[in-house]
Structures are given as structure tokens and as C-alpha cells.
């Protein structure tokens, strides 16, 4: 080894201490001396470039300095004795050691006698077996710190917090790992190899492993961030493929945001003097592919679609502060720094510039040249934009009409909002005027829904707008209002009641979703500020705005149909969330149900907030991952787990759709998460973070989203034959952020003396099981809505507490795999352990946003 590498100390002194002969390389032949020795120490990068058969005398090989790829282990262990050694310089070279065998997963073994190894979470607590944490080393061999670097020393070298009585130090390695069932340490990469790119969380070590699988194992892969821009560069050591072929494979194997911007194929990866992969050299590399190099000189003066599109991209991304934006034919919006908000603005600009109707999915997935061809093919085809007829229901309205037809007497699909106030701070008459102005402005709230002669629903627009029920001194009776069903053939789908002390707003889901609710309340607050009249800043309100929404005319391509056929292959029409013999399998006979709500502990809430900020993980992704673990722990089939979960899809596909404040857009999207039995799981999947799998699956589902009934037709499913049961899934997981910050409409309400609250029907359940993760000012809430006939007590309580426990563990170890999380859930599966996960709230159908808790004593409920 090079004297620059601390491993040379081990090499020199182990040889001299045991009477061996130390053989040095001959001048000009760096590796020739390996044919003369019995034992050698190499980095895996060097070993991967050599053939074991070329060294017949070599008996034992020590691999050090880098993670050992499974293929390197298998190649060498088939002919030699292979030892894996781990240990940073700060802990004197060797900390752990493991014998590697063919076909057995690589570990870094057990600690040496003088070493203590701790796996700690981010709060420096010991992580349980199977949970990924940070590797800390302790013992007499730990250094005292870095020379003349006090700040760095104090960050990396701490007093031993586990074996306090020894008075020794422990060293933060920055590596991640976990203890397997045999007590061996499994290495999971560097902490600093987890990045946030364009809003997506990526683990570069995991991405390298996935790219290796995409290349069928015929390569060595290294990936890192470029030096000067936020772009991935991937270097592939192979002779079997070109850079273009590698890119084509990756575009089929990886979600678009994970495909590296730069791909370079080389005969040999660059290495440092110590024989490790030189990531710094790779970070300075740019694509060497000739076609991409020529593309850097795009002539933006010509008038072809490519150049017009490139100019538009440059302008809009440059306006976001990127002073120099290089656009090539292979550039994609995600590569150039476009987040989802910017994507919507660019999409609107493209459609206006070229007179086409590109989908959000096309914008996210197509590179510039592909998009230009798509625009040329569509040019002139989609003008003017199609719109629904005034009597024609949107796909979202049809979805809720079908559920209304099954049980018109149910109030389950009512959405409720309330607030109490005092007349000193709130002008009640002005509030009534504001509501009446908004209700007159929003035509959708005049609609009635009636069947025609063939039983098909149609929309009728009433001539008179709905008015506020001004009851002044009468009791408000919020609970009665919330649990009163709508007669959609005769009634307006909204009721607003204002008393002296408060206000209640109830909408049927056929005309409203929570996004609509927020926009609607925003319009009311603007009208209130304007002394009860509407201003130009009010949101799109005419029924034409809703009927013309791009959401009702998505471009459903053959590839989207193929995606769903593949994703849902083998899923029955009704997919129970649990395969247990006694839970979830009974068919529903009504929309009756119950609810329960838990408030998470402050420590769990804080951890979730931290991981969302640090890793760019959304609340919806965390909720889906936690629900998957909770359901898997309760599932009786321990060998494998396969679940389809419903995800609410906002379905507002353009900036214009996002401003429509009346009408329902929300539709469900099925998300399948399948985990085969252990012996079928590849080493990549078994060690891949569950959050990454959820994020990738959610991306695929949302970018291929299509109208619900169209999806069912493509799958050959007739939903009208299912009764109260739901097609494909009967478990829904949703996330709401209802904090009352200064920019929030609910925060502005609180600022003028109103106390906003959300309401739910007290005797219904929209699905067999619905899990809602809610963020409020005081922390996290978990609300469960369930059909008691399908989930008898105590199963709902178990699900809820397992969900909170899983959420806490995921927030503590965001890189944990599904198997690790399920193992931890099974280990903790006792009423005593889970009983501390949160506090049950007394009223699960009322949520006061200002106080962040359910409250049954609100003055809004007077007379209930």
C-alpha cells in the first residue's frame, strides 16, 4: 500500500511483528510483486481490476479502505481466503474484521478486542439491532483529536456516553450501519452520501448499487455531485456499453429525478494514491460523450422548436437566480433546477408559447429534444382547449356521485369547517356579507346533481345563489349540521350558518376538497378585508373555470396504461389492507364507522419535523412509509408483504387549475408497495431505504395518474358492482399541514380573533380504513377513521399506535429498510411499549387549529 494510506502501518508492522517478509513493488511495476506474496492488502477498487487466477501463490487477501461490492467478494472468495477490515485512521486503522464467503452478504464483522463499536441514533442513543444508525468507535485506540483543529475535534471526538465510567472518548465516523441477527456490523454507506436534489432525497451509495443492477453487474460504478453545479455525474467502468446505452438503461430502471445528468464510460475509475475511488476527480468530470459535447453549442439564434424551447427554459430558470444555465438536447427540467412550482409555471408558458397541451408528466420526464418532437407532433391539435359541457360531470364529481348513490342518507362525505369568535374583534355583519358575496360569485355552489332518463348523472345550475343562514341568537349546533346529509338533487352542496358566537361551513365532497376549502376561505377573508365586497384578487370562480380545467382532459398515453397494467398486475378487484384472517376481509354493508385521534409525543413531532427539513421528505411520504410498516407488523404472512394504498391526488395540473376555488379536483391514486419473501429480495432491495422506495413509487403513480373510472376500465373493473367496498384498495393514507403561520389563511383568521376548526362526520367512515397524519401548531396528530364491522376493537388502536411508533423510528433512522422497520415493529409490539407513543384525544371529529388539539368544549358546539 502507499505510505500515504494509514493501512500501510498495519502492513508494515504486522509483517515485522510476526516474522514475515515485507515485499515492496518494483520500480515501474505497481502490482507485479503481488505474484510473489502469500498475503496482500488491497482496496476493493484495485481488487476489482485484477483476476484471482493471475495470482496462484496468493493465499489470503485483506480488503480495506472501501465498501466491498458483493461481486468482488464472490470473485475472490471463490479462490482465496478473503478478510474484510474496517477502521478509520482516527481509531488506529483496524476496528472490525470479518471473513467473507461466496454468496454470503458482505459485513464488516465484529469489533477487535480493544475496540467498542456503538450504533447510535441522531440523539446519541443506542439503536436496537437491525436499525440503521451512525457508527461510533470507542476504546483505548481512539485518537485525542485533530492537530490544531479544535472545532473539528470537538465535533467528532466526544466523551463516551455509553460506557461513561471508563472516562474514554468515542469517535463519530460519519458511517452508517446496523447490527444483523448474527451480531455482525453491516455497513450502509456514509452519512454525507445522502443528499437532497431538486426536492428529492437520494442515497448515493444506494443509487450506485441500483445503477450496477441496471448494468446487469457488468460494470463498476461511482456517482457523486459535480463540483460547481447541483448535478449528478456517474462514471461507469465497463467495456460492454457506451454512455448512450447506459443512459437508456437507467431511464428505464430509475425514476427521472435519479438519472445522472452526466454519464461517462471509462476503462478504469480514477483512484487516489491510497487506491480508493477518487470521487473528487469524478466530481470535476463532465460528459465526454461527443453528441452531448456538441450539444453545448446550441445555436439559440435559429427558430426551430428546440431553440425556442431552450430559450424559454433559460429565461424562466435564469429568472430564479441561475445566472448561467447550460441547455442541451438531453437537458431535462429536473436537471436544471426546476422544482414542482417552477415546473407548473414553465408548463403553462410552453402551452401558451406553442399552442399545445403538454402534460406535467411530459415536462418532468422528457428531455429538451424529446419535448420539442412532442410539441411538433401536437402543434395545432389541441386548440382550443376542450371543456366539459355545463351538465357534464367531471371525473372527480362522478367518483363522489357513485358513492352518494350507494347511500344518499349518509353524511360520511361531508367536509366541515367552523370557527368561534367574539364580537369585539370580529364584525359579524361584515362576515355575513363577505360569505354572501363569495357564494354569489362561485357558481359551482348553485349546482344540483340529478340522474337523467338513463340514470346517468347531470349537473343543473340553479338560478339563485346559496345564502348564509343567519341565526343570530340561536344555538349553532355544529354537530347536527355536520351529520345532516345533503340531498344533492334538491340542495345546494354547501351550507353556511353564522350565529352570534361562531360560524359553521359544511360542504359535500362532490363540490369541495381540502384545497378548495382553503381557497374558498381565502376568498371570504379577502372579501371581509374589503368590507364585505369582492376584489379583483379573488380566485377563479365561474363554472367555466372548473369545466375548462386541464385536469378533466389528461393525455392518457399507451405508456401510462402499460405502467398501471404492470404496477397492479395480480391485484384483486378488492384489495384488503391486511391479509389477517379476521381483519379487513369482511365486505362493507354501509358507510358507518368510527374514529379515534392520537397526539404524538413532542419528541416524535420534533424528529419528524427535523427529518422533513434535513432530507426533503414530504409528510405524505412519511405517512405512507409508517402506514406500510404498521400494516406489515399486523399482517399474518410474515414471509412477504404486498399492499395497495390509496393516496389522495390533488389533480390540479396547471397554474390555472390551482386557482379554481369551487369544485372538487381530488381523485385517488393507487400506490402498490410489494416486498417479496426474504429469499427473493436482492441485496439492493433488502438494504434500500423504505422512504426511497415510497418516494419512487409515489412519483410513478402521480406522474401516470389518470381519471379513476378510466383507470378501472383499463383494468377491466366495474366499480358499480362493488357496493360499499372500494376498488383496488380500502385503505387510504393522507397528510394535512394545517399550521396557522402568518402566511396561512387560517393564521390570518386567528390573527383577527377567529378560532378555526375542522370537523368530521361523527358516525361514518369513507373507507374501511383511513389514516390521516396532521401537522398543527402544537405537533403531530394521527386520526384513524374505520369501519368497526371490518376492524373490530382493539385492531384500530393497534394500527394507530404502530403507525406512530413506525413514524418515530423512521424519523430517527430515515435510511432504514422495510425489513429493518418491520423487525423493529415486531420487537416493540407490546401494549406496554406502544402505550407511550401518544395521547388519545377525547373528541376525534373536531380539531381546533389554534390550540392544535381536539376540543369538545368549544363555544361553536353550544347546543350539540
Tab-separated table of C-alpha atoms in Angstrom, residues 76 197 200 223-224 239 324 390 397 449 495 629 671 677 751 838 860:
chain	number	residue	atom	x	y	z
A	76	UNK	CA	-12.021	-13.546	-4.777
A	197	UNK	CA	-31.529	17.014	-5.184
A	200	UNK	CA	-35.862	14.554	-3.852
A	223	UNK	CA	-21.537	8.552	-8.625
A	224	UNK	CA	-21.227	11.928	-6.944
A	239	UNK	CA	-16.212	-2.251	-21.909
A	324	UNK	CA	-25.708	30.672	-16.283
A	390	UNK	CA	-72.288	22.530	-18.333
A	397	UNK	CA	-67.613	14.534	-9.418
A	449	UNK	CA	-76.981	16.741	-9.346
A	495	UNK	CA	-74.383	25.217	3.858
A	629	UNK	CA	-44.802	-0.744	8.423
A	671	UNK	CA	-49.897	3.001	-4.685
A	677	UNK	CA	-40.225	-13.061	0.896
A	751	UNK	CA	-54.971	36.961	13.842
A	838	UNK	CA	-49.114	9.204	22.024
A	860	UNK	CA	-69.064	26.523	18.410
